[in-house]
Amino acid sequence: MRFTTRPEIAGTFAVATSTHWIASAVGMGVLERGGNAFDAAAAMGFVLQVVEPHLNGPLGDMPMLIKPAGDVVPTMVCGQGTAPAGATIAHYRSEGLTRIPGSGLLATVIPGAFDAWMLMLRDYGTLPLRDILEPAIHYARAGHPALPRVAATIAGLAEFFREEWPSSYETWLPGGNAPRAGALMKNPALADTWTRLLTEAEAQPGREAQIEAARAAFYRGFVAESIDRYLRHACVMDAAGGRRKGVLTGEDMANWQASYEAPISTRYKDWTVWKGGPWTQGPALLQSLHILDGFDLDALDLNGAEFVHLVTEAMKLSFADREAYYGDPEHSDIPMCTLLSARYAEARRALIGMQASTEQRPGLVEGYEGWVAAALHHAQEIYTSAGGTGAGEPTMAHLSQRKGDTVHLDVIDRWGNMVSATPSGGWLQSAPVVPGLGMPLNSRAQMFWLDEGLPTSLAPGRRPRTTLSPSMARGPDGTELAFGTPGGDQQDQWQLIYFLRLVHGGLDLQEAIDAPLFHTGHFQSSFYPREVQPGHLMVEPALGETAIAELRKRGHRVEVAEPWSVGRLTAASRLSDGTLRAAATPRLMQAYAIGR
């Protein structure tokens, strides 16, 4: 019997897995009461906003893959809000900025996660909205045990909150006291917000009408009005060291809605893998698979130096292309067909040698030379003026070493409905709490550049190229898989490694999660101040001293992480005979899979 840190969960009724045990339990409870995977996922999502407020919030963003039972191809729900009408390069430059700060009011785009949840619930859910929101209201009002990292994050920012963001100080340090790890932590203002929203929604007859009323209350009613009123006058300190006003308005919120779109996919070893479009970083995983398809990974030790080297070098190439070419395809002509072509992959594969590369090497696509030149310029400019990179989504790094990050969840019900969602943004350290709402604003705009003519140039109505990236796949035997992880720029690195070990190693879901992980910070960070670390490779020590020594010999600038500290993967699968399986990472000791 092969040892795993916890069992792979198996059953035939339903499975729910997420980055916090309370959210997973809430999801399973919804499923037990007759809700489907869409109901359960939404309830889990709202609870995660309460119990992991340093990793996501109600005013954040979210891409979500859904696959209703019987559908052959999943659908992407786009909960990534766009830049406000006032978010122009000229305005941000007039504020003395060359890069968008990682925190504060100018880092905010239109909040998208709430409408994505409502859109999915309206069209695919079955339970009343009250059943979805009540667990989150309970934990916000009655309290939940504060995670050690939540307590540490708040303590590290206590003085800053007191001096600069008083609404955050009031919310996160009630009575002037930071929460203690394990002690009950509450957010009564958030509970009041959701209670009021429910009251307004339930004034309408019928489930669908109530969901539409909730959308209206959030984007055109009291929530949007509170945000608009606050931002008309607020001028707060941001990560660039200045006090600046925001540009988001109630009108921006009223004019935006979540939407459905087709994901993109590729074939790898008789598997089909689906990811979000180039407004996410998801295609980088697909490009990496294309490059690696030319190597005999079946012959390699999947914890050995050769495997780590090949995968790392492939990721360097695909993420270099991310920096040059990805962006909102509604605003730029992204050459995705070329980037995912076999001929292009062959040319990229030929660049991988025995030694680690320390160069930024985006591929050359005819007609896009300017984008490549800009990516190379950004990488050099930031590398010579900024320090190292971190394994998360940094905000307020100049004030605290606490990191913002993300959450993830996967759900499959007995009917075969599937959800994989990666909510993020609106971290407690990203922006001040909007007074009266108990919600901080998001900081996703930091992923734009303040240079004209690029797919990631700041522009009103454009989506930032997010790191958020849920996954779905189907195997040759009919197995359907939903998986994902928090981790900013590392999300599609860890997911790629996980998927390769499933395909080539014959591991079960939990074994593949438990296996030692690694990632590179070689390419441009998506987060302020946009660092680059050429040749960087972080590995978990479980890879072993021999492999680590060989990687250093090959020129990788190896950073050995603390044991069990890299990656926060969760996964769920459905076999062709109806068997359901789920797993969750033991790292950070809070993710959990539940099922029967």
Coordinates of N, CA, C and O in Angstrom, one line a residue, residues 319-423:
F319 N 5.5 30.6 -20.6 CA 5.2 31.8 -19.8 C 5.9 33.1 -20.4 O 5.4 34.2 -20.2
A320 N 7.0 32.9 -21.2 CA 7.5 34.0 -21.9 C 6.5 34.5 -23.0 O 6.3 35.7 -23.2
D321 N 5.8 33.5 -23.6 CA 4.8 33.8 -24.6 C 3.6 34.4 -23.9 O 2.9 35.3 -24.4
R322 N 3.3 34.0 -22.6 CA 2.2 34.6 -21.9 C 2.5 36.1 -21.8 O 1.6 37.0 -22.0
E323 N 3.7 36.5 -21.4 CA 4.0 37.9 -21.3 C 4.0 38.7 -22.6 O 3.6 39.9 -22.6
A324 N 4.3 38.1 -23.7 CA 4.3 38.8 -24.9 C 3.0 38.9 -25.6 O 2.6 39.9 -26.2
Y325 N 2.2 37.8 -25.5 CA 1.0 37.7 -26.4 C -0.4 37.7 -25.7 O -1.4 38.0 -26.3
Y326 N -0.4 37.3 -24.4 CA -1.8 37.1 -23.8 C -2.4 38.4 -23.4 O -1.7 39.4 -23.1
G327 N -3.7 38.4 -23.4 CA -4.5 39.6 -23.1 C -5.9 39.3 -23.4 O -6.3 38.3 -23.9
D328 N -6.8 40.4 -23.3 CA -8.2 40.2 -23.5 C -8.4 40.1 -25.0 O -8.2 41.0 -25.8
P329 N -8.9 38.9 -25.5 CA -9.1 38.7 -27.0 C -10.2 39.6 -27.5 O -10.3 39.7 -28.8
E330 N -11.0 40.2 -26.7 CA -12.1 41.1 -27.2 C -11.5 42.5 -27.6 O -12.2 43.3 -28.2
H331 N -10.2 42.7 -27.2 CA -9.6 44.0 -27.5 C -8.3 43.9 -28.3 O -7.8 44.9 -28.8
S332 N -7.8 42.7 -28.4 CA -6.5 42.5 -29.2 C -6.7 41.2 -29.9 O -7.3 40.2 -29.5
D333 N -6.0 41.1 -31.1 CA -6.0 39.9 -31.9 C -4.8 39.0 -31.4 O -3.7 39.1 -31.8
I334 N -5.2 38.1 -30.5 CA -4.2 37.2 -29.9 C -4.0 36.0 -30.9 O -4.9 35.3 -31.3
P335 N -2.7 35.7 -31.2 CA -2.4 34.6 -32.2 C -2.5 33.3 -31.5 O -1.5 32.5 -31.6
M336 N -3.6 32.9 -30.9 CA -3.7 31.7 -30.2 C -3.5 30.5 -31.0 O -2.9 29.5 -30.6
C337 N -4.1 30.5 -32.2 CA -3.9 29.3 -33.1 C -2.5 29.0 -33.4 O -2.1 27.8 -33.4
T338 N -1.7 30.0 -33.6 CA -0.3 29.8 -33.9 C 0.4 29.3 -32.6 O 1.2 28.4 -32.7
L339 N 0.1 29.9 -31.5 CA 0.8 29.6 -30.3 C 0.5 28.1 -29.9 O 1.4 27.5 -29.2
L340 N -0.6 27.6 -30.3 CA -1.0 26.2 -29.9 C -0.8 25.2 -31.1 O -1.3 24.1 -31.0
S341 N -0.1 25.7 -32.1 CA 0.1 24.8 -33.3 C 1.3 23.8 -33.0 O 2.2 24.1 -32.3
A342 N 1.2 22.7 -33.7 CA 2.3 21.7 -33.5 C 3.6 22.2 -34.1 O 4.7 22.0 -33.5
R343 N 3.6 23.0 -35.2 CA 4.8 23.5 -35.7 C 5.5 24.5 -34.8 O 6.7 24.5 -34.6
Y344 N 4.7 25.4 -34.2 CA 5.2 26.3 -33.2 C 5.8 25.6 -32.0 O 6.9 25.9 -31.5
A345 N 5.1 24.6 -31.5 CA 5.7 23.8 -30.4 C 7.0 23.1 -30.7 O 7.9 23.1 -29.9
E346 N 7.1 22.6 -31.9 CA 8.3 22.0 -32.3 C 9.5 22.9 -32.3 O 10.6 22.6 -31.8
A347 N 9.3 24.2 -32.8 CA 10.3 25.2 -32.7 C 10.7 25.6 -31.3 O 11.9 25.8 -31.0
R348 N 9.7 25.6 -30.4 CA 10.0 26.0 -29.0 C 10.7 24.8 -28.3 O 11.6 25.1 -27.6
R349 N 10.3 23.6 -28.6 CA 10.9 22.4 -28.0 C 12.4 22.4 -28.3 O 13.2 22.0 -27.5
A350 N 12.8 22.8 -29.5 CA 14.2 22.7 -30.0 C 15.1 23.7 -29.1 O 16.3 23.5 -29.2
L351 N 14.5 24.6 -28.4 CA 15.3 25.5 -27.6 C 15.7 24.9 -26.3 O 16.6 25.5 -25.6
I352 N 15.1 23.8 -25.9 CA 15.4 23.2 -24.6 C 16.7 22.4 -24.7 O 16.8 21.4 -25.5
G353 N 17.7 22.7 -23.9 CA 18.9 22.0 -23.9 C 19.2 21.3 -22.5 O 18.3 21.3 -21.7
M354 N 20.4 20.9 -22.3 CA 20.7 20.2 -21.1 C 20.9 21.2 -19.9 O 20.8 20.8 -18.8
Q355 N 21.2 22.5 -20.2 CA 21.4 23.5 -19.2 C 20.2 24.4 -19.1 O 19.5 24.6 -20.0
A356 N 20.0 24.9 -17.9 CA 18.9 25.9 -17.6 C 19.2 27.2 -18.4 O 20.3 27.7 -18.4
S357 N 18.1 27.7 -18.9 CA 18.2 29.0 -19.6 C 18.0 30.1 -18.6 O 17.1 30.0 -17.7
T358 N 18.7 31.2 -18.7 CA 18.5 32.4 -17.9 C 18.0 33.5 -18.8 O 18.0 34.7 -18.4
E359 N 17.6 33.2 -20.1 CA 17.1 34.2 -21.0 C 15.6 34.2 -21.0 O 14.9 33.2 -20.8
Q360 N 15.0 35.4 -21.3 CA 13.6 35.5 -21.6 C 13.4 35.3 -23.1 O 14.0 36.0 -23.9
R361 N 12.7 34.2 -23.5 CA 12.6 33.8 -24.9 C 11.2 33.6 -25.4 O 10.8 32.5 -25.7
P362 N 10.5 34.7 -25.5 CA 9.2 34.6 -26.2 C 9.4 34.2 -27.7 O 10.4 34.6 -28.3
G363 N 8.5 33.5 -28.2 CA 8.6 33.1 -29.6 C 8.2 34.3 -30.5 O 7.6 35.2 -30.1
L364 N 8.7 34.2 -31.8 CA 8.4 35.2 -32.8 C 7.3 34.8 -33.7 O 7.4 33.8 -34.4
V365 N 6.2 35.6 -33.6 CA 5.1 35.4 -34.5 C 5.0 36.6 -35.4 O 5.0 37.7 -35.0
E366 N 5.0 36.4 -36.7 CA 5.1 37.5 -37.7 C 3.9 38.5 -37.5 O 2.8 38.1 -37.3
G367 N 4.3 39.7 -37.4 CA 3.3 40.8 -37.2 C 3.2 41.2 -35.8 O 2.5 42.2 -35.5
Y368 N 3.8 40.5 -34.9 CA 3.7 40.8 -33.5 C 5.0 41.1 -32.8 O 5.2 41.0 -31.6
E369 N 6.0 41.6 -33.7 CA 7.3 41.8 -33.2 C 7.3 42.9 -32.1 O 8.2 42.8 -31.2
G370 N 6.5 43.9 -32.2 CA 6.4 44.9 -31.2 C 6.0 44.4 -29.8 O 6.6 44.9 -28.8
W371 N 5.1 43.5 -29.8 CA 4.7 42.9 -28.5 C 5.9 42.2 -27.8 O 6.1 42.2 -26.6
V372 N 6.6 41.4 -28.6 CA 7.8 40.7 -28.1 C 8.8 41.7 -27.6 O 9.4 41.5 -26.5
A373 N 9.1 42.7 -28.3 CA 10.1 43.7 -27.9 C 9.7 44.3 -26.6 O 10.5 44.6 -25.7
A374 N 8.4 44.6 -26.4 CA 7.9 45.2 -25.2 C 8.1 44.3 -24.0 O 8.5 44.7 -22.9
A375 N 7.8 43.0 -24.2 CA 7.9 42.0 -23.1 C 9.4 41.9 -22.7 O 9.7 41.8 -21.5
L376 N 10.3 41.9 -23.7 CA 11.7 41.8 -23.3 C 12.2 43.1 -22.6 O 13.0 43.0 -21.6
H377 N 11.7 44.2 -23.0 CA 12.0 45.5 -22.4 C 11.5 45.5 -20.9 O 12.3 45.9 -20.0
H378 N 10.3 45.1 -20.7 CA 9.7 45.1 -19.4 C 10.6 44.2 -18.4 O 10.9 44.5 -17.3
A379 N 10.9 43.0 -19.0 CA 11.6 42.1 -18.1 C 13.0 42.6 -17.7 O 13.4 42.5 -16.6
Q380 N 13.7 43.3 -18.6 CA 15.0 43.8 -18.3 C 14.9 45.0 -17.4 O 15.6 45.2 -16.4
E381 N 13.9 45.9 -17.7 CA 13.7 47.1 -16.9 C 13.4 46.8 -15.4 O 14.0 47.3 -14.5
I382 N 12.5 45.8 -15.2 CA 12.1 45.5 -13.8 C 13.2 44.7 -13.2 O 13.4 44.9 -12.0
Y383 N 13.9 43.8 -13.9 CA 14.9 43.0 -13.3 C 16.0 43.9 -12.7 O 16.6 43.6 -11.7
T384 N 16.3 45.0 -13.4 CA 17.4 45.8 -12.9 C 17.0 46.8 -11.8 O 17.9 47.5 -11.3
S385 N 15.7 46.8 -11.5 CA 15.3 47.8 -10.5 C 14.5 47.2 -9.4 O 14.0 47.9 -8.5
A386 N 14.3 45.9 -9.4 CA 13.5 45.3 -8.3 C 14.1 44.0 -7.8 O 15.0 43.4 -8.5
G387 N 13.7 43.5 -6.7 CA 14.3 42.3 -6.1 C 13.6 41.0 -6.5 O 13.1 40.9 -7.6
G388 N 13.6 40.1 -5.5 CA 13.2 38.7 -5.8 C 11.7 38.6 -5.9 O 10.9 39.5 -5.6
T389 N 11.3 37.4 -6.3 CA 9.8 37.1 -6.5 C 9.3 36.2 -5.4 O 10.1 35.5 -4.8
G390 N 8.0 36.2 -5.2 CA 7.5 35.4 -4.1 C 6.5 34.4 -4.7 O 6.1 34.5 -5.8
A391 N 6.1 33.4 -3.9 CA 5.2 32.4 -4.3 C 3.8 32.7 -3.9 O 3.2 32.0 -3.2
G392 N 3.3 33.8 -4.5 CA 1.9 34.1 -4.2 C 1.5 35.3 -5.0 O 2.1 35.6 -6.0
E393 N 0.6 36.1 -4.5 CA 0.1 37.3 -5.1 C 0.4 38.4 -4.2 O -0.3 38.8 -3.3
P394 N 1.6 39.1 -4.3 CA 2.0 40.0 -3.3 C 1.2 41.3 -3.4 O 1.0 41.9 -4.4
T395 N 0.8 41.8 -2.2 CA 0.3 43.1 -2.1 C 0.8 43.7 -0.8 O 1.0 42.9 0.2
M396 N 1.1 44.9 -0.8 CA 1.6 45.6 0.4 C 2.9 45.0 0.9 O 3.2 45.0 2.0
A397 N 3.7 44.5 -0.1 CA 5.0 43.9 0.3 C 5.9 44.9 1.0 O 6.8 44.5 1.7
H398 N 5.8 46.2 0.7 CA 6.6 47.2 1.3 C 6.3 47.4 2.7 O 7.0 48.1 3.5
L399 N 5.1 47.0 3.2 CA 4.7 47.2 4.5 C 4.7 45.9 5.3 O 4.8 45.9 6.6
S400 N 4.5 44.8 4.7 CA 4.4 43.5 5.4 C 4.9 42.4 4.5 O 4.7 42.4 3.3
Q401 N 5.4 41.3 5.1 CA 5.7 40.2 4.3 C 4.6 39.3 4.1 O 4.7 38.2 3.5
R402 N 3.4 39.6 4.6 CA 2.2 38.8 4.4 C 1.8 38.9 2.9 O 1.8 39.9 2.3
K403 N 1.4 37.7 2.4 CA 1.0 37.6 1.0 C -0.5 37.5 0.8 O -1.1 36.8 1.6
G404 N -1.0 38.1 -0.3 CA -2.3 37.7 -0.7 C -2.2 36.6 -1.6 O -1.2 36.3 -2.2
D405 N -3.3 35.8 -1.8 CA -3.3 34.7 -2.7 C -4.7 34.4 -3.2 O -5.3 35.4 -3.6
T406 N -5.1 33.2 -3.2 CA -6.3 32.8 -3.9 C -6.9 31.6 -3.2 O -6.3 31.0 -2.3
V407 N -8.1 31.2 -3.5 CA -8.7 30.0 -3.1 C -9.2 29.2 -4.3 O -9.2 29.7 -5.4
H408 N -9.5 27.9 -4.1 CA -10.0 27.1 -5.2 C -11.0 26.1 -4.6 O -10.9 25.7 -3.5
L409 N -11.9 25.6 -5.5 CA -12.8 24.6 -5.2 C -13.2 23.8 -6.4 O -13.2 24.2 -7.5
D410 N -13.5 22.5 -6.1 CA -14.0 21.6 -7.2 C -15.2 20.8 -6.6 O -15.1 20.3 -5.4
V411 N -16.2 20.6 -7.4 CA -17.4 19.9 -6.9 C -17.9 19.0 -8.1 O -18.0 19.5 -9.2
I412 N -18.3 17.8 -7.7 CA -19.1 16.9 -8.7 C -20.2 16.3 -7.9 O -20.0 15.8 -6.8
D413 N -21.4 16.3 -8.5 CA -22.6 15.7 -7.9 C -22.9 14.4 -8.5 O -22.3 13.9 -9.5
R414 N -24.0 13.7 -8.0 CA -24.3 12.4 -8.4 C -24.9 12.4 -9.8 O -25.0 11.3 -10.4
W415 N -25.3 13.5 -10.3 CA -25.8 13.6 -11.7 C -24.7 13.8 -12.7 O -25.0 13.7 -13.9
G416 N -23.5 14.1 -12.2 CA -22.4 14.3 -13.2 C -22.2 15.8 -13.5 O -21.3 16.1 -14.3
N417 N -22.8 16.7 -12.8 CA -22.5 18.1 -12.9 C -21.2 18.4 -12.3 O -20.9 17.9 -11.2
M418 N -20.4 19.3 -12.9 CA -19.0 19.5 -12.4 C -18.8 21.0 -12.4 O -19.2 21.8 -13.2
V419 N -18.0 21.5 -11.3 CA -17.6 22.9 -11.2 C -16.1 22.9 -10.8 O -15.7 22.2 -9.9
S420 N -15.3 23.8 -11.4 CA -14.0 24.1 -11.0 C -13.8 25.6 -11.0 O -14.0 26.2 -12.0
A421 N -13.6 26.2 -9.8 CA -13.6 27.7 -9.7 C -12.4 28.1 -8.9 O -12.0 27.5 -7.9
T422 N -11.9 29.3 -9.3 CA -10.7 29.9 -8.6 C -11.0 31.3 -8.3 O -10.7 32.3 -9.0
P423 N -11.8 31.6 -7.2 CA -12.1 32.9 -6.8 C -10.8 33.6 -6.2 O -10.0 32.9 -5.5

